[in-house]
Amino acid sequence: MSSIVTEQGILHYESIGRGQPIILLHGWINSWDVWRDLMISLANTKRYRVYALDFWGFGDSAKGSQAQTAAFQIDSYVEMVHQFMDSLGIQSAPIFGHSMGGTVALQISLAHPDRVEKVALVGSPIIGRSLHPFLQLAGYGSIAKLVWRYPIVLHSIMRILLAKDSKEVRNMIFRDVQRTTIESFFRSIGDLRDTDLSKQLPTLNIPTLGIYGAKDNIVSPTNADLLKNGVKSVEVQMMPQSRHFPMTDEPERFLKTVNSFLINHSNGQAVQ
C-alpha cells in the first residue's frame, strides 16, 4: 500500500512491475482494485510499471471535508493525476480509465497532451447525459442525501442495476460504495453528468482506444460512435458479451485488446 500527500489529503495508489509507467484510473464508487487482474497481466510481461490510483473520496484515498468538495470534480481529478505524476517523476505515460476514470483520462489528454502517450477509455462517458438515469439523479444533492439516509434504497437500486452482472462485480461495487462518502458520491457523479467533451475530440492527436460493452446499462455504448467519428487516431473495440466491466466479463479479449494497443500505434482505423 503506497501513498503521497497532497493538499486534499492522502492519495493512495498500488503499483507493480518494472518498465514503462502506465497509469490506471477507476470509475465512480469504485477503487484501484477494478484493475487488479490487468495490473498482474501487464506486470508479467516485464515491460511495464503499472500504477492504479484511488481518486480522492474513493477507496483508501482521503475523503476530504465539506469545505473540499471541489476535490470531487473532473478537473480536480485531472489535477490529482498531475500531482501524482510530478511526485513520482513521471513525465508522460499511457493513461487508461474505466467509466468516470476514462473521462478524466480523456480530459487530461485534451488539456495536457504532452503528459499522455496513449489514452484508453473503458465504458466511459464522453457526454455525461449518456449515463443511466439513476446515476444522473444521484448527482443531485437532495436525492443523494435521501438515498444515503436509507441504505436499503441505495442497495435495492444497485441490485437492480447490477442484476445481470457477475457476482464478482456485485461484490466489488457493494464493497467499494461502503468506502465512499456522501460528498464524493453525489458531487463526482453530478460533475460527470454535466461534462461534455464531444466537441473537443477532433483536437485529440494521440493514439486513442475505446472499449465498450455492447450490453452496458450504466454508460451508453453509443459513446463509442463519438470516438470513431471524432478522434483522428482511434481504435474502438465493442465487446459483444460485456456490460459495464468488460475486463471482468470478457477478460481474455480485453487483455488482448489492451496489449495490442500498447504494442502498436493506432492507425486511425476503427476496429469493430
mmCIF file of C-alpha atoms in Angstrom:
data_model
loop_
_atom_site.group_PDB
_atom_site.id
_atom_site.type_symbol
_atom_site.label_atom_id
_atom_site.label_comp_id
_atom_site.label_asym_id
_atom_site.label_seq_id
_atom_site.Cartn_x
_atom_site.Cartn_y
_atom_site.Cartn_z
ATOM 1 C CA MET A 1 0.000 0.000 0.000
ATOM 2 C CA SER A 2 1.558 3.282 -1.144
ATOM 3 C CA SER A 3 0.513 6.911 -0.948
ATOM 4 C CA ILE A 4 1.551 10.509 -1.467
ATOM 5 C CA VAL A 5 0.429 13.553 0.487
ATOM 6 C CA THR A 6 -1.496 16.268 -1.364
ATOM 7 C CA GLU A 7 -3.284 19.444 -0.312
ATOM 8 C CA GLN A 8 -6.505 17.419 -0.379
ATOM 9 C CA GLY A 9 -5.030 14.697 1.829
ATOM 10 C CA ILE A 10 -3.652 11.235 1.194
ATOM 11 C CA LEU A 11 -3.658 9.899 -2.363
ATOM 12 C CA HIS A 12 -3.489 6.108 -2.248
ATOM 13 C CA TYR A 13 -2.150 4.003 -5.107
ATOM 14 C CA GLU A 14 -0.904 0.499 -5.830
ATOM 15 C CA SER A 15 1.929 -0.389 -8.200
ATOM 16 C CA ILE A 16 3.521 -3.483 -9.642
ATOM 17 C CA GLY A 17 6.125 -4.396 -12.246
ATOM 18 C CA ARG A 18 9.135 -2.774 -13.876
ATOM 19 C CA GLY A 19 9.478 -0.803 -17.062
ATOM 20 C CA GLN A 20 7.433 1.857 -18.816
ATOM 21 C CA PRO A 21 4.943 3.533 -16.454
ATOM 22 C CA ILE A 22 1.215 3.081 -17.098
ATOM 23 C CA ILE A 23 -1.464 4.845 -15.057
ATOM 24 C CA LEU A 24 -4.898 3.298 -14.436
ATOM 25 C CA LEU A 25 -7.932 5.260 -13.189
ATOM 26 C CA HIS A 26 -11.075 3.668 -11.756
ATOM 27 C CA GLY A 27 -14.719 4.661 -12.068
ATOM 28 C CA TRP A 28 -17.428 6.077 -9.805
ATOM 29 C CA ILE A 29 -17.965 4.282 -6.438
ATOM 30 C CA ASN A 30 -15.065 2.001 -7.324
ATOM 31 C CA SER A 31 -11.386 1.717 -6.441
ATOM 32 C CA TRP A 32 -7.994 0.736 -7.829
ATOM 33 C CA ASP A 33 -8.926 -2.927 -7.314
ATOM 34 C CA VAL A 34 -11.006 -2.990 -10.500
ATOM 35 C CA TRP A 35 -7.657 -3.139 -12.317
ATOM 36 C CA ARG A 36 -6.036 -5.917 -10.252
ATOM 37 C CA ASP A 37 -6.052 -8.633 -12.948
ATOM 38 C CA LEU A 38 -4.865 -6.250 -15.670
ATOM 39 C CA MET A 39 -2.065 -4.989 -13.433
ATOM 40 C CA ILE A 40 -0.790 -8.513 -12.845
ATOM 41 C CA SER A 41 -1.010 -9.411 -16.532
ATOM 42 C CA LEU A 42 0.853 -6.289 -17.660
ATOM 43 C CA ALA A 43 3.499 -6.665 -14.963
ATOM 44 C CA ASN A 44 4.108 -10.267 -16.024
ATOM 45 C CA THR A 45 5.232 -9.053 -19.450
ATOM 46 C CA LYS A 46 8.180 -7.411 -17.664
ATOM 47 C CA ARG A 47 7.700 -4.307 -19.812
ATOM 48 C CA TYR A 48 5.566 -2.105 -17.580
ATOM 49 C CA ARG A 49 5.429 -0.475 -14.187
ATOM 50 C CA VAL A 50 1.692 -0.228 -13.559
ATOM 51 C CA TYR A 51 0.135 2.314 -11.202
ATOM 52 C CA ALA A 52 -3.523 2.208 -10.154
ATOM 53 C CA LEU A 53 -4.807 5.242 -8.245
ATOM 54 C CA ASP A 54 -7.719 5.808 -5.871
ATOM 55 C CA PHE A 55 -9.476 9.101 -6.611
ATOM 56 C CA TRP A 56 -9.975 11.467 -3.693
ATOM 57 C CA GLY A 57 -13.167 10.411 -1.949
ATOM 58 C CA PHE A 58 -12.892 6.771 -3.013
ATOM 59 C CA GLY A 59 -11.048 3.620 -1.983
ATOM 60 C CA ASP A 60 -8.292 4.370 0.513
ATOM 61 C CA SER A 61 -7.617 7.959 -0.582
ATOM 62 C CA ALA A 62 -8.593 10.942 1.550
ATOM 63 C CA LYS A 63 -12.327 11.509 1.869
ATOM 64 C CA GLY A 64 -11.881 15.263 2.298
ATOM 65 C CA SER A 65 -14.307 17.547 4.078
ATOM 66 C CA GLN A 66 -17.343 19.574 3.120
ATOM 67 C CA ALA A 67 -15.004 22.526 2.563
ATOM 68 C CA GLN A 68 -13.076 20.483 -0.004
ATOM 69 C CA THR A 69 -15.976 19.415 -2.201
ATOM 70 C CA ALA A 70 -14.263 20.815 -5.311
ATOM 71 C CA ALA A 71 -11.819 17.916 -4.945
ATOM 72 C CA PHE A 72 -14.549 15.578 -6.207
ATOM 73 C CA GLN A 73 -14.860 17.109 -9.679
ATOM 74 C CA ILE A 74 -13.381 16.048 -13.019
ATOM 75 C CA ASP A 75 -10.970 18.996 -13.244
ATOM 76 C CA SER A 76 -9.743 18.296 -9.714
ATOM 77 C CA TYR A 77 -9.124 14.664 -10.573
ATOM 78 C CA VAL A 78 -7.107 15.838 -13.579
ATOM 79 C CA GLU A 79 -5.018 17.910 -11.155
ATOM 80 C CA MET A 80 -4.739 14.880 -8.864
ATOM 81 C CA VAL A 81 -3.148 12.825 -11.653
ATOM 82 C CA HIS A 82 -0.767 15.715 -12.385
ATOM 83 C CA GLN A 83 0.301 15.827 -8.751
ATOM 84 C CA PHE A 84 0.825 12.086 -8.754
ATOM 85 C CA MET A 85 2.958 12.148 -11.893
ATOM 86 C CA ASP A 86 5.016 15.083 -10.632
ATOM 87 C CA SER A 87 5.571 13.408 -7.283
ATOM 88 C CA LEU A 88 6.852 10.195 -8.869
ATOM 89 C CA GLY A 89 8.802 11.942 -11.626
ATOM 90 C CA ILE A 90 6.667 10.555 -14.453
ATOM 91 C CA GLN A 91 6.899 12.963 -17.381
ATOM 92 C CA SER A 92 4.406 11.156 -19.602
ATOM 93 C CA ALA A 93 2.677 7.787 -19.745
ATOM 94 C CA PRO A 94 -0.215 5.862 -21.269
ATOM 95 C CA ILE A 95 -3.317 6.563 -19.158
ATOM 96 C CA PHE A 96 -6.244 4.153 -19.026
ATOM 97 C CA GLY A 97 -9.550 4.886 -17.347
ATOM 98 C CA HIS A 98 -12.724 2.949 -16.628
ATOM 99 C CA SER A 99 -16.067 4.788 -16.605
ATOM 100 C CA MET A 100 -15.516 8.144 -14.829
ATOM 101 C CA GLY A 101 -11.776 7.427 -14.830
ATOM 102 C CA GLY A 102 -11.808 7.296 -18.615
ATOM 103 C CA THR A 103 -13.485 10.691 -18.770
ATOM 104 C CA VAL A 104 -10.721 12.045 -16.525
ATOM 105 C CA ALA A 105 -8.076 10.404 -18.741
ATOM 106 C CA LEU A 106 -9.670 11.969 -21.819
ATOM 107 C CA GLN A 107 -9.764 15.393 -20.176
ATOM 108 C CA ILE A 108 -6.071 15.114 -19.299
ATOM 109 C CA SER A 109 -5.285 14.114 -22.891
ATOM 110 C CA LEU A 110 -7.181 17.090 -24.295
ATOM 111 C CA ALA A 111 -5.793 19.655 -21.873
ATOM 112 C CA HIS A 112 -2.248 18.304 -21.438
ATOM 113 C CA PRO A 113 -1.380 16.020 -24.380
ATOM 114 C CA ASP A 114 2.318 16.278 -23.568
ATOM 115 C CA ARG A 115 1.735 14.142 -20.474
ATOM 116 C CA VAL A 116 -0.231 11.365 -22.168
ATOM 117 C CA GLU A 117 1.421 8.970 -24.623
ATOM 118 C CA LYS A 118 -1.744 6.986 -25.290
ATOM 119 C CA VAL A 119 -5.207 7.104 -23.786
ATOM 120 C CA ALA A 120 -7.759 4.332 -23.348
ATOM 121 C CA LEU A 121 -11.399 4.677 -22.317
ATOM 122 C CA VAL A 122 -13.260 1.650 -20.964
ATOM 123 C CA GLY A 123 -17.015 2.124 -20.743
ATOM 124 C CA SER A 124 -16.501 5.860 -20.301
ATOM 125 C CA PRO A 125 -18.995 8.672 -20.893
ATOM 126 C CA ILE A 126 -17.832 11.374 -23.281
ATOM 127 C CA ILE A 127 -21.177 13.055 -22.803
ATOM 128 C CA GLY A 128 -22.387 12.842 -19.205
ATOM 129 C CA ARG A 129 -26.018 12.660 -20.249
ATOM 130 C CA SER A 130 -25.306 9.187 -21.614
ATOM 131 C CA LEU A 131 -25.220 7.897 -18.030
ATOM 132 C CA HIS A 132 -28.038 5.721 -16.719
ATOM 133 C CA PRO A 133 -30.883 7.955 -15.433
ATOM 134 C CA PHE A 134 -30.317 6.854 -11.821
ATOM 135 C CA LEU A 135 -26.687 7.931 -11.965
ATOM 136 C CA GLN A 136 -27.768 11.301 -13.307
ATOM 137 C CA LEU A 137 -30.284 11.693 -10.463
ATOM 138 C CA ALA A 138 -27.627 10.658 -7.924
ATOM 139 C CA GLY A 139 -25.772 13.846 -8.817
ATOM 140 C CA TYR A 140 -28.435 15.991 -7.171
ATOM 141 C CA GLY A 141 -27.644 16.588 -3.501
ATOM 142 C CA SER A 142 -31.224 16.341 -2.233
ATOM 143 C CA ILE A 143 -31.788 12.985 -3.928
ATOM 144 C CA ALA A 144 -28.380 11.647 -2.924
ATOM 145 C CA LYS A 145 -28.918 12.592 0.716
ATOM 146 C CA LEU A 146 -32.291 10.867 0.722
ATOM 147 C CA VAL A 147 -30.801 7.689 -0.732
ATOM 148 C CA TRP A 148 -27.836 7.901 1.644
ATOM 149 C CA ARG A 149 -30.150 8.230 4.637
ATOM 150 C CA TYR A 150 -31.855 4.974 3.744
ATOM 151 C CA PRO A 151 -29.141 2.484 2.694
ATOM 152 C CA ILE A 152 -31.742 -0.125 1.816
ATOM 153 C CA VAL A 153 -32.914 2.157 -1.009
ATOM 154 C CA LEU A 154 -29.385 2.529 -2.387
ATOM 155 C CA HIS A 155 -28.734 -1.195 -2.142
ATOM 156 C CA SER A 156 -32.031 -2.027 -3.815
ATOM 157 C CA ILE A 157 -31.263 0.276 -6.751
ATOM 158 C CA MET A 158 -27.772 -1.161 -7.076
ATOM 159 C CA ARG A 159 -29.143 -4.703 -7.070
ATOM 160 C CA ILE A 160 -31.475 -3.770 -9.923
ATOM 161 C CA LEU A 161 -28.687 -2.109 -11.935
ATOM 162 C CA LEU A 162 -26.252 -4.975 -11.323
ATOM 163 C CA ALA A 163 -28.746 -7.848 -11.504
ATOM 164 C CA LYS A 164 -27.196 -9.274 -14.690
ATOM 165 C CA ASP A 165 -23.590 -8.666 -13.659
ATOM 166 C CA SER A 166 -21.315 -11.319 -12.231
ATOM 167 C CA LYS A 167 -21.092 -11.989 -8.511
ATOM 168 C CA GLU A 168 -17.529 -10.673 -8.657
ATOM 169 C CA VAL A 169 -18.703 -7.297 -9.974
ATOM 170 C CA ARG A 170 -21.574 -7.047 -7.488
ATOM 171 C CA ASN A 171 -19.333 -7.837 -4.519
ATOM 172 C CA MET A 172 -16.746 -5.305 -5.686
ATOM 173 C CA ILE A 173 -19.279 -2.482 -6.029
ATOM 174 C CA PHE A 174 -21.031 -3.196 -2.716
ATOM 175 C CA ARG A 175 -17.627 -3.216 -1.001
ATOM 176 C CA ASP A 176 -16.390 -0.001 -2.596
ATOM 177 C CA VAL A 177 -19.571 2.011 -2.014
ATOM 178 C CA GLN A 178 -19.059 1.489 1.723
ATOM 179 C CA ARG A 179 -15.736 3.356 1.446
ATOM 180 C CA THR A 180 -17.387 6.344 -0.223
ATOM 181 C CA THR A 181 -18.759 9.444 1.496
ATOM 182 C CA ILE A 182 -21.962 11.190 0.512
ATOM 183 C CA GLU A 183 -19.986 14.228 -0.691
ATOM 184 C CA SER A 184 -17.815 12.259 -3.100
ATOM 185 C CA PHE A 185 -20.808 10.084 -4.031
ATOM 186 C CA PHE A 186 -23.024 12.815 -5.435
ATOM 187 C CA ARG A 187 -20.595 15.621 -6.290
ATOM 188 C CA SER A 188 -18.405 13.494 -8.540
ATOM 189 C CA ILE A 189 -21.303 11.984 -10.471
ATOM 190 C CA GLY A 190 -23.037 15.370 -10.641
ATOM 191 C CA ASP A 191 -19.986 16.927 -12.264
ATOM 192 C CA LEU A 192 -19.620 13.927 -14.597
ATOM 193 C CA ARG A 193 -23.284 14.256 -15.598
ATOM 194 C CA ASP A 194 -22.673 17.843 -16.715
ATOM 195 C CA THR A 195 -19.488 17.038 -18.652
ATOM 196 C CA ASP A 196 -19.437 17.083 -22.460
ATOM 197 C CA LEU A 197 -16.106 16.555 -24.223
ATOM 198 C CA SER A 198 -17.531 15.621 -27.629
ATOM 199 C CA LYS A 199 -16.749 18.907 -29.369
ATOM 200 C CA GLN A 200 -13.100 18.702 -28.312
ATOM 201 C CA LEU A 201 -12.480 15.229 -29.742
ATOM 202 C CA PRO A 202 -11.173 16.437 -33.157
ATOM 203 C CA THR A 203 -8.297 18.186 -31.355
ATOM 204 C CA LEU A 204 -7.052 14.908 -29.844
ATOM 205 C CA ASN A 205 -3.848 13.857 -31.627
ATOM 206 C CA ILE A 206 -2.610 10.904 -29.593
ATOM 207 C CA PRO A 207 -3.376 7.203 -30.089
ATOM 208 C CA THR A 208 -6.764 6.513 -28.523
ATOM 209 C CA LEU A 209 -8.549 3.297 -27.604
ATOM 210 C CA GLY A 210 -12.197 2.874 -26.722
ATOM 211 C CA ILE A 211 -13.517 -0.368 -25.221
ATOM 212 C CA TYR A 212 -17.254 -0.616 -24.661
ATOM 213 C CA GLY A 213 -19.597 -3.375 -23.598
ATOM 214 C CA ALA A 214 -22.423 -3.851 -26.075
ATOM 215 C CA LYS A 215 -24.758 -4.658 -23.163
ATOM 216 C CA ASP A 216 -23.635 -1.795 -20.906
ATOM 217 C CA ASN A 217 -26.609 -0.378 -18.997
ATOM 218 C CA ILE A 218 -24.584 2.132 -16.947
ATOM 219 C CA VAL A 219 -22.905 4.125 -19.734
ATOM 220 C CA SER A 220 -24.423 4.014 -23.197
ATOM 221 C CA PRO A 221 -22.152 2.200 -25.684
ATOM 222 C CA THR A 222 -23.105 4.869 -28.239
ATOM 223 C CA ASN A 223 -20.166 6.802 -26.795
ATOM 224 C CA ALA A 224 -18.044 4.515 -28.983
ATOM 225 C CA ASP A 225 -19.539 6.207 -32.060
ATOM 226 C CA LEU A 226 -18.474 9.598 -30.725
ATOM 227 C CA LEU A 227 -14.895 8.362 -30.548
ATOM 228 C CA LYS A 228 -14.987 6.809 -34.011
ATOM 229 C CA ASN A 229 -16.427 9.926 -35.579
ATOM 230 C CA GLY A 230 -14.448 12.481 -33.588
ATOM 231 C CA VAL A 231 -10.893 11.242 -32.978
ATOM 232 C CA LYS A 232 -8.284 11.064 -35.746
ATOM 233 C CA SER A 233 -6.197 8.172 -34.455
ATOM 234 C CA VAL A 234 -8.580 5.766 -32.760
ATOM 235 C CA GLU A 235 -9.335 2.098 -32.267
ATOM 236 C CA VAL A 236 -12.721 1.049 -30.925
ATOM 237 C CA GLN A 237 -13.440 -2.437 -29.649
ATOM 238 C CA MET A 238 -17.038 -3.339 -28.904
ATOM 239 C CA MET A 239 -17.239 -6.298 -26.518
ATOM 240 C CA PRO A 240 -20.397 -8.204 -27.525
ATOM 241 C CA GLN A 241 -20.870 -10.131 -24.269
ATOM 242 C CA SER A 242 -19.872 -7.353 -21.878
ATOM 243 C CA ARG A 243 -21.776 -4.927 -19.707
ATOM 244 C CA HIS A 244 -20.038 -2.105 -17.805
ATOM 245 C CA PHE A 245 -16.993 -4.155 -16.746
ATOM 246 C CA PRO A 246 -15.529 -5.776 -19.892
ATOM 247 C CA MET A 247 -12.287 -6.513 -18.041
ATOM 248 C CA THR A 248 -14.346 -8.943 -15.928
ATOM 249 C CA ASP A 249 -16.940 -10.068 -18.490
ATOM 250 C CA GLU A 250 -14.521 -10.896 -21.309
ATOM 251 C CA PRO A 251 -11.065 -10.878 -19.672
ATOM 252 C CA GLU A 252 -9.111 -12.649 -22.427
ATOM 253 C CA ARG A 253 -10.455 -10.463 -25.215
ATOM 254 C CA PHE A 254 -9.988 -7.376 -23.055
ATOM 255 C CA LEU A 255 -6.357 -8.186 -22.292
ATOM 256 C CA LYS A 256 -5.609 -8.986 -25.933
ATOM 257 C CA THR A 257 -7.055 -5.621 -26.982
ATOM 258 C CA VAL A 258 -5.044 -3.741 -24.365
ATOM 259 C CA ASN A 259 -1.775 -5.496 -25.230
ATOM 260 C CA SER A 260 -2.249 -4.845 -28.933
ATOM 261 C CA PHE A 261 -2.911 -1.167 -28.289
ATOM 262 C CA LEU A 262 0.142 -0.778 -26.082
ATOM 263 C CA ILE A 263 2.464 -2.509 -28.527
ATOM 264 C CA ASN A 264 1.181 -0.937 -31.726
ATOM 265 C CA HIS A 265 0.496 2.665 -32.666
ATOM 266 C CA SER A 266 -3.086 3.421 -33.634
ATOM 267 C CA ASN A 267 -3.538 3.565 -37.385
ATOM 268 C CA GLY A 268 -6.640 5.650 -37.263
ATOM 269 C CA GLN A 269 -8.954 2.795 -38.243
ATOM 270 C CA ALA A 270 -11.836 1.796 -36.019
ATOM 271 C CA VAL A 271 -11.963 -1.869 -35.126
ATOM 272 C CA GLN A 272 -15.416 -3.363 -34.717
#
